[in-house]
PDB file of N, CA and C in Angstrom:
ATOM      1  N   MET A 290       3.029   3.605  10.741  1.00 62.00           N
ATOM      2  CA  MET A 290       3.707   3.627   9.676  1.00 62.00           C
ATOM      3  C   MET A 290       4.972   4.627   9.893  1.00 62.00           C
ATOM      4  N   ARG A 291       6.068   4.232   9.336  1.00 66.00           N
ATOM      5  CA  ARG A 291       7.306   5.043   9.392  1.00 66.00           C
ATOM      6  C   ARG A 291       7.737   5.495   7.983  1.00 66.00           C
ATOM      7  N   SER A 292       7.820   6.787   7.829  1.00 62.00           N
ATOM      8  CA  SER A 292       8.259   7.320   6.544  1.00 62.00           C
ATOM      9  C   SER A 292       9.903   7.130   6.372  1.00 62.00           C
ATOM     10  N   PRO A 293      10.366   7.331   5.146  1.00 61.00           N
ATOM     11  CA  PRO A 293      11.765   7.136   4.853  1.00 61.00           C
ATOM     12  C   PRO A 293      12.666   7.993   5.826  1.00 61.00           C
ATOM     13  N   ASP A 294      12.219   9.163   6.191  1.00 69.00           N
ATOM     14  CA  ASP A 294      13.002  10.077   7.053  1.00 69.00           C
ATOM     15  C   ASP A 294      12.805   9.745   8.608  1.00 69.00           C
ATOM     16  N   GLY A 295      12.160   8.558   8.924  1.00 72.00           N
ATOM     17  CA  GLY A 295      11.997   8.186  10.288  1.00 72.00           C
ATOM     18  C   GLY A 295      10.807   8.791  10.999  1.00 72.00           C
ATOM     19  N   TYR A 296       9.980   9.526  10.344  1.00 69.00           N
ATOM     20  CA  TYR A 296       8.704  10.069  10.967  1.00 69.00           C
ATOM     21  C   TYR A 296       7.729   9.062  11.172  1.00 69.00           C
ATOM     22  N   GLU A 297       7.153   8.905  12.424  1.00 73.00           N
ATOM     23  CA  GLU A 297       6.191   7.847  12.640  1.00 73.00           C
ATOM     24  C   GLU A 297       4.865   8.606  12.665  1.00 73.00           C
ATOM     25  N   MET A 298       3.815   7.766  12.191  1.00 66.00           N
ATOM     26  CA  MET A 298       2.426   8.242  12.187  1.00 66.00           C
ATOM     27  C   MET A 298       1.544   7.118  12.376  1.00 66.00           C
ATOM     28  N   ALA A 299       0.346   7.479  12.973  1.00 70.00           N
ATOM     29  CA  ALA A 299      -0.775   6.433  12.991  1.00 70.00           C
ATOM     30  C   ALA A 299      -1.552   6.594  11.789  1.00 70.00           C
ATOM     31  N   LEU A 300      -1.814   5.405  11.235  1.00 69.00           N
ATOM     32  CA  LEU A 300      -2.851   5.442  10.012  1.00 69.00           C
ATOM     33  C   LEU A 300      -4.079   4.618  10.421  1.00 69.00           C
ATOM     34  N   ASN A 301      -5.131   5.076  10.006  1.00 80.00           N
ATOM     35  CA  ASN A 301      -6.458   4.428  10.229  1.00 80.00           C
ATOM     36  C   ASN A 301      -7.015   4.003   8.869  1.00 80.00           C
ATOM     37  N   GLY A 302      -7.494   2.836   8.823  1.00 87.00           N
ATOM     38  CA  GLY A 302      -7.975   2.305   7.502  1.00 87.00           C
ATOM     39  C   GLY A 302      -9.375   1.714   7.717  1.00 87.00           C
ATOM     40  N   VAL A 303     -10.081   1.841   6.563  1.00 91.00           N
ATOM     41  CA  VAL A 303     -11.317   1.148   6.533  1.00 91.00           C
ATOM     42  C   VAL A 303     -11.495   0.469   5.189  1.00 91.00           C
ATOM     43  N   PHE A 304     -11.833  -0.791   5.121  1.00 93.00           N
ATOM     44  CA  PHE A 304     -12.020  -1.496   3.953  1.00 93.00           C
ATOM     45  C   PHE A 304     -13.209  -1.027   3.285  1.00 93.00           C
ATOM     46  N   VAL A 305     -13.323  -0.656   1.977  1.00 95.00           N
ATOM     47  CA  VAL A 305     -14.391  -0.211   1.292  1.00 95.00           C
ATOM     48  C   VAL A 305     -15.008  -1.212   0.255  1.00 95.00           C
ATOM     49  N   GLU A 306     -14.070  -2.151  -0.190  1.00 96.00           N
ATOM     50  CA  GLU A 306     -14.427  -3.246  -1.117  1.00 96.00           C
ATOM     51  C   GLU A 306     -13.648  -4.403  -0.918  1.00 96.00           C
ATOM     52  N   ILE A 307     -14.249  -5.569  -0.909  1.00 96.00           N
ATOM     53  CA  ILE A 307     -13.446  -6.868  -0.800  1.00 96.00           C
ATOM     54  C   ILE A 307     -14.012  -7.797  -1.771  1.00 96.00           C
ATOM     55  N   ASP A 308     -13.231  -8.194  -2.665  1.00 95.00           N
ATOM     56  CA  ASP A 308     -13.609  -9.256  -3.748  1.00 95.00           C
ATOM     57  C   ASP A 308     -12.617 -10.437  -3.583  1.00 95.00           C
ATOM     58  N   GLU A 309     -12.759 -11.261  -2.506  1.00 93.00           N
ATOM     59  CA  GLU A 309     -11.765 -12.256  -2.197  1.00 93.00           C
ATOM     60  C   GLU A 309     -11.809 -13.237  -3.299  1.00 93.00           C
ATOM     61  N   PRO A 310     -10.660 -13.756  -3.644  1.00 90.00           N
ATOM     62  CA  PRO A 310      -9.239 -13.374  -3.313  1.00 90.00           C
ATOM     63  C   PRO A 310      -8.668 -12.532  -4.277  1.00 90.00           C
ATOM     64  N   HIS A 311      -9.406 -11.749  -4.984  1.00 94.00           N
ATOM     65  CA  HIS A 311      -8.911 -11.029  -6.259  1.00 94.00           C
ATOM     66  C   HIS A 311      -8.691  -9.429  -5.967  1.00 94.00           C
ATOM     67  N   HIS A 312      -9.414  -8.848  -5.129  1.00 95.00           N
ATOM     68  CA  HIS A 312      -9.248  -7.417  -5.040  1.00 95.00           C
ATOM     69  C   HIS A 312      -9.687  -6.840  -3.620  1.00 95.00           C
ATOM     70  N   LEU A 313      -8.879  -5.898  -3.266  1.00 94.00           N
ATOM     71  CA  LEU A 313      -9.124  -5.133  -1.900  1.00 94.00           C
ATOM     72  C   LEU A 313      -9.012  -3.678  -2.222  1.00 94.00           C
ATOM     73  N   VAL A 314      -9.941  -2.957  -1.603  1.00 96.00           N
ATOM     74  CA  VAL A 314      -9.964  -1.410  -1.437  1.00 96.00           C
ATOM     75  C   VAL A 314     -10.108  -0.870  -0.120  1.00 96.00           C
ATOM     76  N   TRP A 315      -9.220  -0.069   0.191  1.00 92.00           N
ATOM     77  CA  TRP A 315      -9.398   0.546   1.541  1.00 92.00           C
ATOM     78  C   TRP A 315      -8.918   2.044   1.508  1.00 92.00           C
ATOM     79  N   ARG A 316      -9.562   2.716   2.579  1.00 92.00           N
ATOM     80  CA  ARG A 316      -9.159   4.209   2.540  1.00 92.00           C
ATOM     81  C   ARG A 316      -8.329   4.272   3.780  1.00 92.00           C
ATOM     82  N   ASN A 317      -7.140   5.024   3.737  1.00 85.00           N
ATOM     83  CA  ASN A 317      -6.238   5.284   4.718  1.00 85.00           C
ATOM     84  C   ASN A 317      -6.429   6.794   5.158  1.00 85.00           C
ATOM     85  N   GLU A 318      -6.383   7.032   6.395  1.00 81.00           N
ATOM     86  CA  GLU A 318      -6.372   8.396   6.812  1.00 81.00           C
ATOM     87  C   GLU A 318      -5.318   8.443   8.146  1.00 81.00           C
ATOM     88  N   SER A 319      -4.612   9.532   7.918  1.00 75.00           N
ATOM     89  CA  SER A 319      -3.590   9.721   8.974  1.00 75.00           C
ATOM     90  C   SER A 319      -4.040  10.496  10.313  1.00 75.00           C
ATOM     91  N   ASP A 320      -3.402  10.465  11.349  1.00 75.00           N
ATOM     92  CA  ASP A 320      -3.644  11.207  12.442  1.00 75.00           C
ATOM     93  C   ASP A 320      -3.107  12.699  12.240  1.00 75.00           C
ATOM     94  N   ASP A 321      -2.354  12.837  11.180  1.00 74.00           N
ATOM     95  CA  ASP A 321      -1.682  14.162  10.949  1.00 74.00           C
ATOM     96  C   ASP A 321      -2.475  14.800   9.789  1.00 74.00           C
ATOM     97  N   PRO A 322      -3.180  15.938  10.019  1.00 74.00           N
ATOM     98  CA  PRO A 322      -4.005  16.506   9.076  1.00 74.00           C
ATOM     99  C   PRO A 322      -3.242  17.176   7.746  1.00 74.00           C
ATOM    100  N   ALA A 323      -1.878  17.163   7.912  1.00 73.00           N
ATOM    101  CA  ALA A 323      -1.087  17.577   6.742  1.00 73.00           C
ATOM    102  C   ALA A 323      -0.991  16.458   5.814  1.00 73.00           C
ATOM    103  N   ARG A 324      -1.351  15.224   6.212  1.00 75.00           N
ATOM    104  CA  ARG A 324      -1.264  14.138   5.253  1.00 75.00           C
ATOM    105  C   ARG A 324      -2.592  13.804   4.827  1.00 75.00           C
ATOM    106  N   PRO A 325      -2.686  13.863   3.414  1.00 76.00           N
ATOM    107  CA  PRO A 325      -4.078  13.750   2.831  1.00 76.00           C
ATOM    108  C   PRO A 325      -4.524  12.194   2.825  1.00 76.00           C
ATOM    109  N   PRO A 326      -5.890  11.972   2.981  1.00 83.00           N
ATOM    110  CA  PRO A 326      -6.397  10.646   2.725  1.00 83.00           C
ATOM    111  C   PRO A 326      -6.028  10.003   1.541  1.00 83.00           C
ATOM    112  N   VAL A 327      -6.051   8.811   1.344  1.00 88.00           N
ATOM    113  CA  VAL A 327      -5.685   8.086   0.303  1.00 88.00           C
ATOM    114  C   VAL A 327      -6.579   6.864  -0.026  1.00 88.00           C
ATOM    115  N   ILE A 328      -7.067   6.528  -1.226  1.00 93.00           N
ATOM    116  CA  ILE A 328      -7.752   5.266  -1.539  1.00 93.00           C
ATOM    117  C   ILE A 328      -6.679   4.315  -2.023  1.00 93.00           C
ATOM    118  N   GLN A 329      -6.581   3.200  -1.432  1.00 92.00           N
ATOM    119  CA  GLN A 329      -5.645   2.189  -2.056  1.00 92.00           C
ATOM    120  C   GLN A 329      -6.462   0.991  -2.614  1.00 92.00           C
ATOM    121  N   ALA A 330      -6.046   0.477  -3.690  1.00 96.00           N
ATOM    122  CA  ALA A 330      -6.795  -0.586  -4.355  1.00 96.00           C
ATOM    123  C   ALA A 330      -5.671  -1.520  -4.758  1.00 96.00           C
ATOM    124  N   VAL A 331      -5.777  -2.827  -4.236  1.00 94.00           N
ATOM    125  CA  VAL A 331      -4.817  -3.849  -4.709  1.00 94.00           C
ATOM    126  C   VAL A 331      -5.526  -4.946  -5.354  1.00 94.00           C
ATOM    127  N   THR A 332      -4.972  -5.451  -6.542  1.00 96.00           N
ATOM    128  CA  THR A 332      -5.562  -6.482  -7.215  1.00 96.00           C
ATOM    129  C   THR A 332      -4.510  -7.665  -7.397  1.00 96.00           C
ATOM    130  N   PHE A 333      -4.907  -8.947  -7.124  1.00 93.00           N
ATOM    131  CA  PHE A 333      -4.118 -10.038  -7.262  1.00 93.00           C
ATOM    132  C   PHE A 333      -4.531 -10.886  -8.476  1.00 93.00           C
ATOM    133  N   THR A 334      -3.477 -11.212  -9.324  1.00 94.00           N
ATOM    134  CA  THR A 334      -3.762 -11.987 -10.581  1.00 94.00           C
ATOM    135  C   THR A 334      -2.666 -13.100 -10.567  1.00 94.00           C
ATOM    136  N   GLU A 335      -3.055 -14.177 -11.167  1.00 92.00           N
ATOM    137  CA  GLU A 335      -2.073 -15.332 -11.307  1.00 92.00           C
ATOM    138  C   GLU A 335      -1.322 -15.231 -12.713  1.00 92.00           C
ATOM    139  N   GLU A 336      -0.108 -15.253 -12.523  1.00 92.00           N
ATOM    140  CA  GLU A 336       0.797 -15.273 -13.838  1.00 92.00           C
ATOM    141  C   GLU A 336       1.851 -16.444 -13.672  1.00 92.00           C
ATOM    142  N   ASP A 337       1.644 -17.542 -14.425  1.00 91.00           N
ATOM    143  CA  ASP A 337       2.767 -18.604 -14.502  1.00 91.00           C
ATOM    144  C   ASP A 337       2.897 -19.167 -13.117  1.00 91.00           C
ATOM    145  N   GLY A 338       1.884 -19.343 -12.522  1.00 87.00           N
ATOM    146  CA  GLY A 338       1.832 -20.158 -11.074  1.00 87.00           C
ATOM    147  C   GLY A 338       2.214 -19.155  -9.913  1.00 87.00           C
ATOM    148  N   LYS A 339       2.404 -17.985 -10.182  1.00 85.00           N
ATOM    149  CA  LYS A 339       2.943 -16.898  -9.214  1.00 85.00           C
ATOM    150  C   LYS A 339       1.820 -15.837  -9.125  1.00 85.00           C
ATOM    151  N   THR A 340       1.752 -15.060  -7.943  1.00 87.00           N
ATOM    152  CA  THR A 340       0.846 -14.078  -7.657  1.00 87.00           C
ATOM    153  C   THR A 340       1.451 -12.671  -8.154  1.00 87.00           C
ATOM    154  N   ARG A 341       0.672 -11.919  -9.059  1.00 90.00           N
ATOM    155  CA  ARG A 341       1.212 -10.543  -9.126  1.00 90.00           C
ATOM    156  C   ARG A 341       0.109  -9.709  -8.546  1.00 90.00           C
ATOM    157  N   TRP A 342       0.754  -8.737  -7.898  1.00 89.00           N
ATOM    158  CA  TRP A 342      -0.261  -7.756  -7.183  1.00 89.00           C
ATOM    159  C   TRP A 342       0.049  -6.351  -7.827  1.00 89.00           C
ATOM    160  N   THR A 343      -1.042  -5.687  -7.930  1.00 94.00           N
ATOM    161  CA  THR A 343      -1.003  -4.288  -8.604  1.00 94.00           C
ATOM    162  C   THR A 343      -1.586  -3.347  -7.476  1.00 94.00           C
ATOM    163  N   LEU A 344      -0.848  -2.380  -7.137  1.00 93.00           N
ATOM    164  CA  LEU A 344      -1.448  -1.351  -6.160  1.00 93.00           C
ATOM    165  C   LEU A 344      -1.793   0.013  -6.951  1.00 93.00           C
ATOM    166  N   ARG A 345      -2.925   0.352  -6.660  1.00 94.00           N
ATOM    167  CA  ARG A 345      -3.257   1.730  -7.231  1.00 94.00           C
ATOM    168  C   ARG A 345      -3.658   2.638  -6.053  1.00 94.00           C
ATOM    169  N   SER A 346      -3.015   3.738  -5.883  1.00 92.00           N
ATOM    170  CA  SER A 346      -3.280   4.794  -4.872  1.00 92.00           C
ATOM    171  C   SER A 346      -3.958   5.987  -5.544  1.00 92.00           C
ATOM    172  N   THR A 347      -5.109   6.365  -4.979  1.00 93.00           N
ATOM    173  CA  THR A 347      -5.910   7.543  -5.486  1.00 93.00           C
ATOM    174  C   THR A 347      -5.954   8.636  -4.375  1.00 93.00           C
ATOM    175  N   MET A 348      -5.470   9.818  -4.759  1.00 91.00           N
ATOM    176  CA  MET A 348      -5.558  10.976  -3.854  1.00 91.00           C
ATOM    177  C   MET A 348      -6.753  11.755  -3.984  1.00 91.00           C
ATOM    178  N   ILE A 349      -7.084  12.696  -3.162  1.00 89.00           N
ATOM    179  CA  ILE A 349      -8.307  13.400  -3.280  1.00 89.00           C
ATOM    180  C   ILE A 349      -8.097  14.547  -4.293  1.00 89.00           C
ATOM    181  N   SER A 350      -6.796  14.830  -4.639  1.00 90.00           N
ATOM    182  CA  SER A 350      -6.694  15.950  -5.565  1.00 90.00           C
ATOM    183  C   SER A 350      -5.238  15.844  -6.219  1.00 90.00           C
ATOM    184  N   VAL A 351      -4.941  16.562  -7.206  1.00 92.00           N
ATOM    185  CA  VAL A 351      -3.597  16.620  -7.683  1.00 92.00           C
ATOM    186  C   VAL A 351      -2.616  17.255  -6.716  1.00 92.00           C
ATOM    187  N   ALA A 352      -3.127  18.210  -5.975  1.00 89.00           N
ATOM    188  CA  ALA A 352      -2.299  18.823  -4.907  1.00 89.00           C
ATOM    189  C   ALA A 352      -2.017  17.966  -3.860  1.00 89.00           C
ATOM    190  N   ALA A 353      -2.950  17.076  -3.509  1.00 87.00           N
ATOM    191  CA  ALA A 353      -2.820  16.107  -2.412  1.00 87.00           C
ATOM    192  C   ALA A 353      -1.769  15.053  -2.898  1.00 87.00           C
ATOM    193  N   ARG A 354      -1.936  14.622  -4.016  1.00 89.00           N
ATOM    194  CA  ARG A 354      -0.953  13.608  -4.694  1.00 89.00           C
ATOM    195  C   ARG A 354       0.467  14.320  -4.683  1.00 89.00           C
ATOM    196  N   ASP A 355       0.510  15.487  -5.159  1.00 91.00           N
ATOM    197  CA  ASP A 355       2.020  16.145  -5.027  1.00 91.00           C
ATOM    198  C   ASP A 355       2.524  16.213  -3.722  1.00 91.00           C
ATOM    199  N   LYS A 356       1.675  16.607  -2.709  1.00 86.00           N
ATOM    200  CA  LYS A 356       2.091  16.703  -1.266  1.00 86.00           C
ATOM    201  C   LYS A 356       2.447  15.264  -0.834  1.00 86.00           C
ATOM    202  N   ALA A 357       1.676  14.202  -1.194  1.00 84.00           N
ATOM    203  CA  ALA A 357       2.134  12.900  -0.712  1.00 84.00           C
ATOM    204  C   ALA A 357       3.507  12.510  -1.246  1.00 84.00           C
ATOM    205  N   VAL A 358       3.682  12.822  -2.534  1.00 87.00           N
ATOM    206  CA  VAL A 358       4.943  12.432  -3.142  1.00 87.00           C
ATOM    207  C   VAL A 358       6.092  13.168  -2.436  1.00 87.00           C
ATOM    208  N   GLU A 359       5.921  14.462  -2.150  1.00 87.00           N
ATOM    209  CA  GLU A 359       6.877  15.329  -1.587  1.00 87.00           C
ATOM    210  C   GLU A 359       7.174  14.763  -0.215  1.00 87.00           C
ATOM    211  N   MET A 360       6.121  14.198   0.530  1.00 81.00           N
ATOM    212  CA  MET A 360       6.356  13.765   1.898  1.00 81.00           C
ATOM    213  C   MET A 360       6.894  12.267   1.951  1.00 81.00           C
ATOM    214  N   GLY A 361       7.267  11.693   0.785  1.00 83.00           N
ATOM    215  CA  GLY A 361       7.796  10.304   0.786  1.00 83.00           C
ATOM    216  C   GLY A 361       6.898   9.181   0.557  1.00 83.00           C
ATOM    217  N   PHE A 362       5.716   9.467   0.008  1.00 83.00           N
ATOM    218  CA  PHE A 362       4.882   8.400  -0.273  1.00 83.00           C
ATOM    219  C   PHE A 362       5.362   7.233  -1.091  1.00 83.00           C
ATOM    220  N   VAL A 363       5.947   7.499  -2.136  1.00 86.00           N
ATOM    221  CA  VAL A 363       6.572   6.532  -3.115  1.00 86.00           C
ATOM    222  C   VAL A 363       7.703   5.651  -2.387  1.00 86.00           C
ATOM    223  N   GLN A 364       8.436   6.369  -1.621  1.00 87.00           N
ATOM    224  CA  GLN A 364       9.437   5.562  -0.865  1.00 87.00           C
ATOM    225  C   GLN A 364       8.922   4.672   0.204  1.00 87.00           C
ATOM    226  N   MET A 365       7.794   5.104   0.780  1.00 83.00           N
ATOM    227  CA  MET A 365       7.035   4.180   1.925  1.00 83.00           C
ATOM    228  C   MET A 365       6.630   3.106   1.076  1.00 83.00           C
ATOM    229  N   ILE A 366       5.933   3.161   0.020  1.00 87.00           N
ATOM    230  CA  ILE A 366       5.376   2.017  -0.608  1.00 87.00           C
ATOM    231  C   ILE A 366       6.511   1.111  -1.100  1.00 87.00           C
ATOM    232  N   ILE A 367       7.673   1.558  -1.534  1.00 89.00           N
ATOM    233  CA  ILE A 367       8.715   0.723  -1.960  1.00 89.00           C
ATOM    234  C   ILE A 367       9.286  -0.041  -0.703  1.00 89.00           C
ATOM    235  N   GLN A 368       9.507   0.693   0.407  1.00 87.00           N
ATOM    236  CA  GLN A 368       9.969   0.113   1.610  1.00 87.00           C
ATOM    237  C   GLN A 368       8.958  -0.950   2.064  1.00 87.00           C
ATOM    238  N   GLY A 369       7.721  -0.617   2.119  1.00 85.00           N
ATOM    239  CA  GLY A 369       6.637  -1.747   2.550  1.00 85.00           C
ATOM    240  C   GLY A 369       6.798  -2.949   1.601  1.00 85.00           C
ATOM    241  N   THR A 370       6.837  -2.752   0.271  1.00 87.00           N
ATOM    242  CA  THR A 370       6.991  -3.754  -0.611  1.00 87.00           C
ATOM    243  C   THR A 370       8.058  -4.678  -0.390  1.00 87.00           C
ATOM    244  N   GLU A 371       9.297  -4.118  -0.117  1.00 90.00           N
ATOM    245  CA  GLU A 371      10.516  -4.801   0.193  1.00 90.00           C
ATOM    246  C   GLU A 371      10.336  -5.579   1.476  1.00 90.00           C
ATOM    247  N   ARG A 372       9.740  -4.970   2.484  1.00 87.00           N
ATOM    248  CA  ARG A 372       9.511  -5.845   3.698  1.00 87.00           C
ATOM    249  C   ARG A 372       8.532  -6.970   3.444  1.00 87.00           C
ATOM    250  N   LEU A 373       7.538  -6.754   2.688  1.00 84.00           N
ATOM    251  CA  LEU A 373       6.626  -7.896   2.259  1.00 84.00           C
ATOM    252  C   LEU A 373       7.391  -8.935   1.575  1.00 84.00           C
ATOM    253  N   ASP A 374       8.231  -8.565   0.635  1.00 86.00           N
ATOM    254  CA  ASP A 374       8.929  -9.585  -0.210  1.00 86.00           C
ATOM    255  C   ASP A 374       9.887 -10.371   0.831  1.00 86.00           C
ATOM    256  N   GLY A 375      10.507  -9.704   1.700  1.00 88.00           N
ATOM    257  CA  GLY A 375      11.413 -10.400   2.654  1.00 88.00           C
ATOM    258  C   GLY A 375      10.721 -11.191   3.597  1.00 88.00           C
ATOM    259  N   TYR A 376       9.431 -10.944   4.061  1.00 88.00           N
ATOM    260  CA  TYR A 376       8.739 -11.773   4.867  1.00 88.00           C
ATOM    261  C   TYR A 376       8.210 -12.997   4.064  1.00 88.00           C
ATOM    262  N   LEU A 377       7.644 -12.825   2.844  1.00 83.00           N
ATOM    263  CA  LEU A 377       7.367 -13.914   2.028  1.00 83.00           C
ATOM    264  C   LEU A 377       8.488 -14.946   1.665  1.00 83.00           C
ATOM    265  N   ASP A 378       9.692 -14.412   1.477  1.00 85.00           N
ATOM    266  CA  ASP A 378      10.733 -15.287   1.294  1.00 85.00           C
ATOM    267  C   ASP A 378      10.994 -16.086   2.599  1.00 85.00           C
ATOM    268  N   SER A 379      10.802 -15.556   3.759  1.00 90.00           N
ATOM    269  CA  SER A 379      11.074 -16.283   5.019  1.00 90.00           C
ATOM    270  C   SER A 379      10.021 -17.297   5.350  1.00 90.00           C
ATOM    271  N   VAL A 380       8.867 -17.235   4.709  1.00 88.00           N
ATOM    272  CA  VAL A 380       7.821 -18.268   4.956  1.00 88.00           C
ATOM    273  C   VAL A 380       7.468 -19.052   3.724  1.00 88.00           C
ATOM    274  N   LYS A 381       8.381 -19.063   2.660  1.00 76.00           N
ATOM    275  CA  LYS A 381       8.141 -19.710   1.530  1.00 76.00           C
ATOM    276  C   LYS A 381       8.149 -21.303   1.797  1.00 76.00           C
ATOM    277  N   ILE A 382       7.014 -21.967   1.218  1.00 64.00           N
ATOM    278  CA  ILE A 382       6.989 -23.224   1.237  1.00 64.00           C
ATOM    279  C   ILE A 382       7.279 -23.971  -0.059  1.00 64.00           C
ATOM    280  N   ASN A 383       8.180 -24.906   0.008  1.00 57.00           N
ATOM    281  CA  ASN A 383       8.553 -25.755  -1.063  1.00 57.00           C
ATOM    282  C   ASN A 383       7.524 -26.777  -1.452  1.00 57.00           C
ATOM    283  N   HIS A 384       7.162 -26.793  -2.673  1.00 49.00           N
ATOM    284  CA  HIS A 384       6.178 -27.952  -3.131  1.00 49.00           C
ATOM    285  C   HIS A 384       6.939 -29.092  -3.774  1.00 49.00           C
TER     286      HIS A 384
END
């Protein structure tokens, strides 16, 4: 993964819950001990023939959350979402 300031890090993830096709939960851990682990949960719901996804990130403490925000976590999520959106546009199938 690459942070907004260009810092690259390896992430290791383990799925902890799968409710296909509605819900995924995984735990991310970085190779950098300064970056706290995070539990990510994404839920998929249908709305007007489209899929809405909701991401919830849970940190191990308020201090870990604040550190993640300080290190660009929100911007990384935004960048990843924009990249996913671009990819999905490129493979869009017309019905």
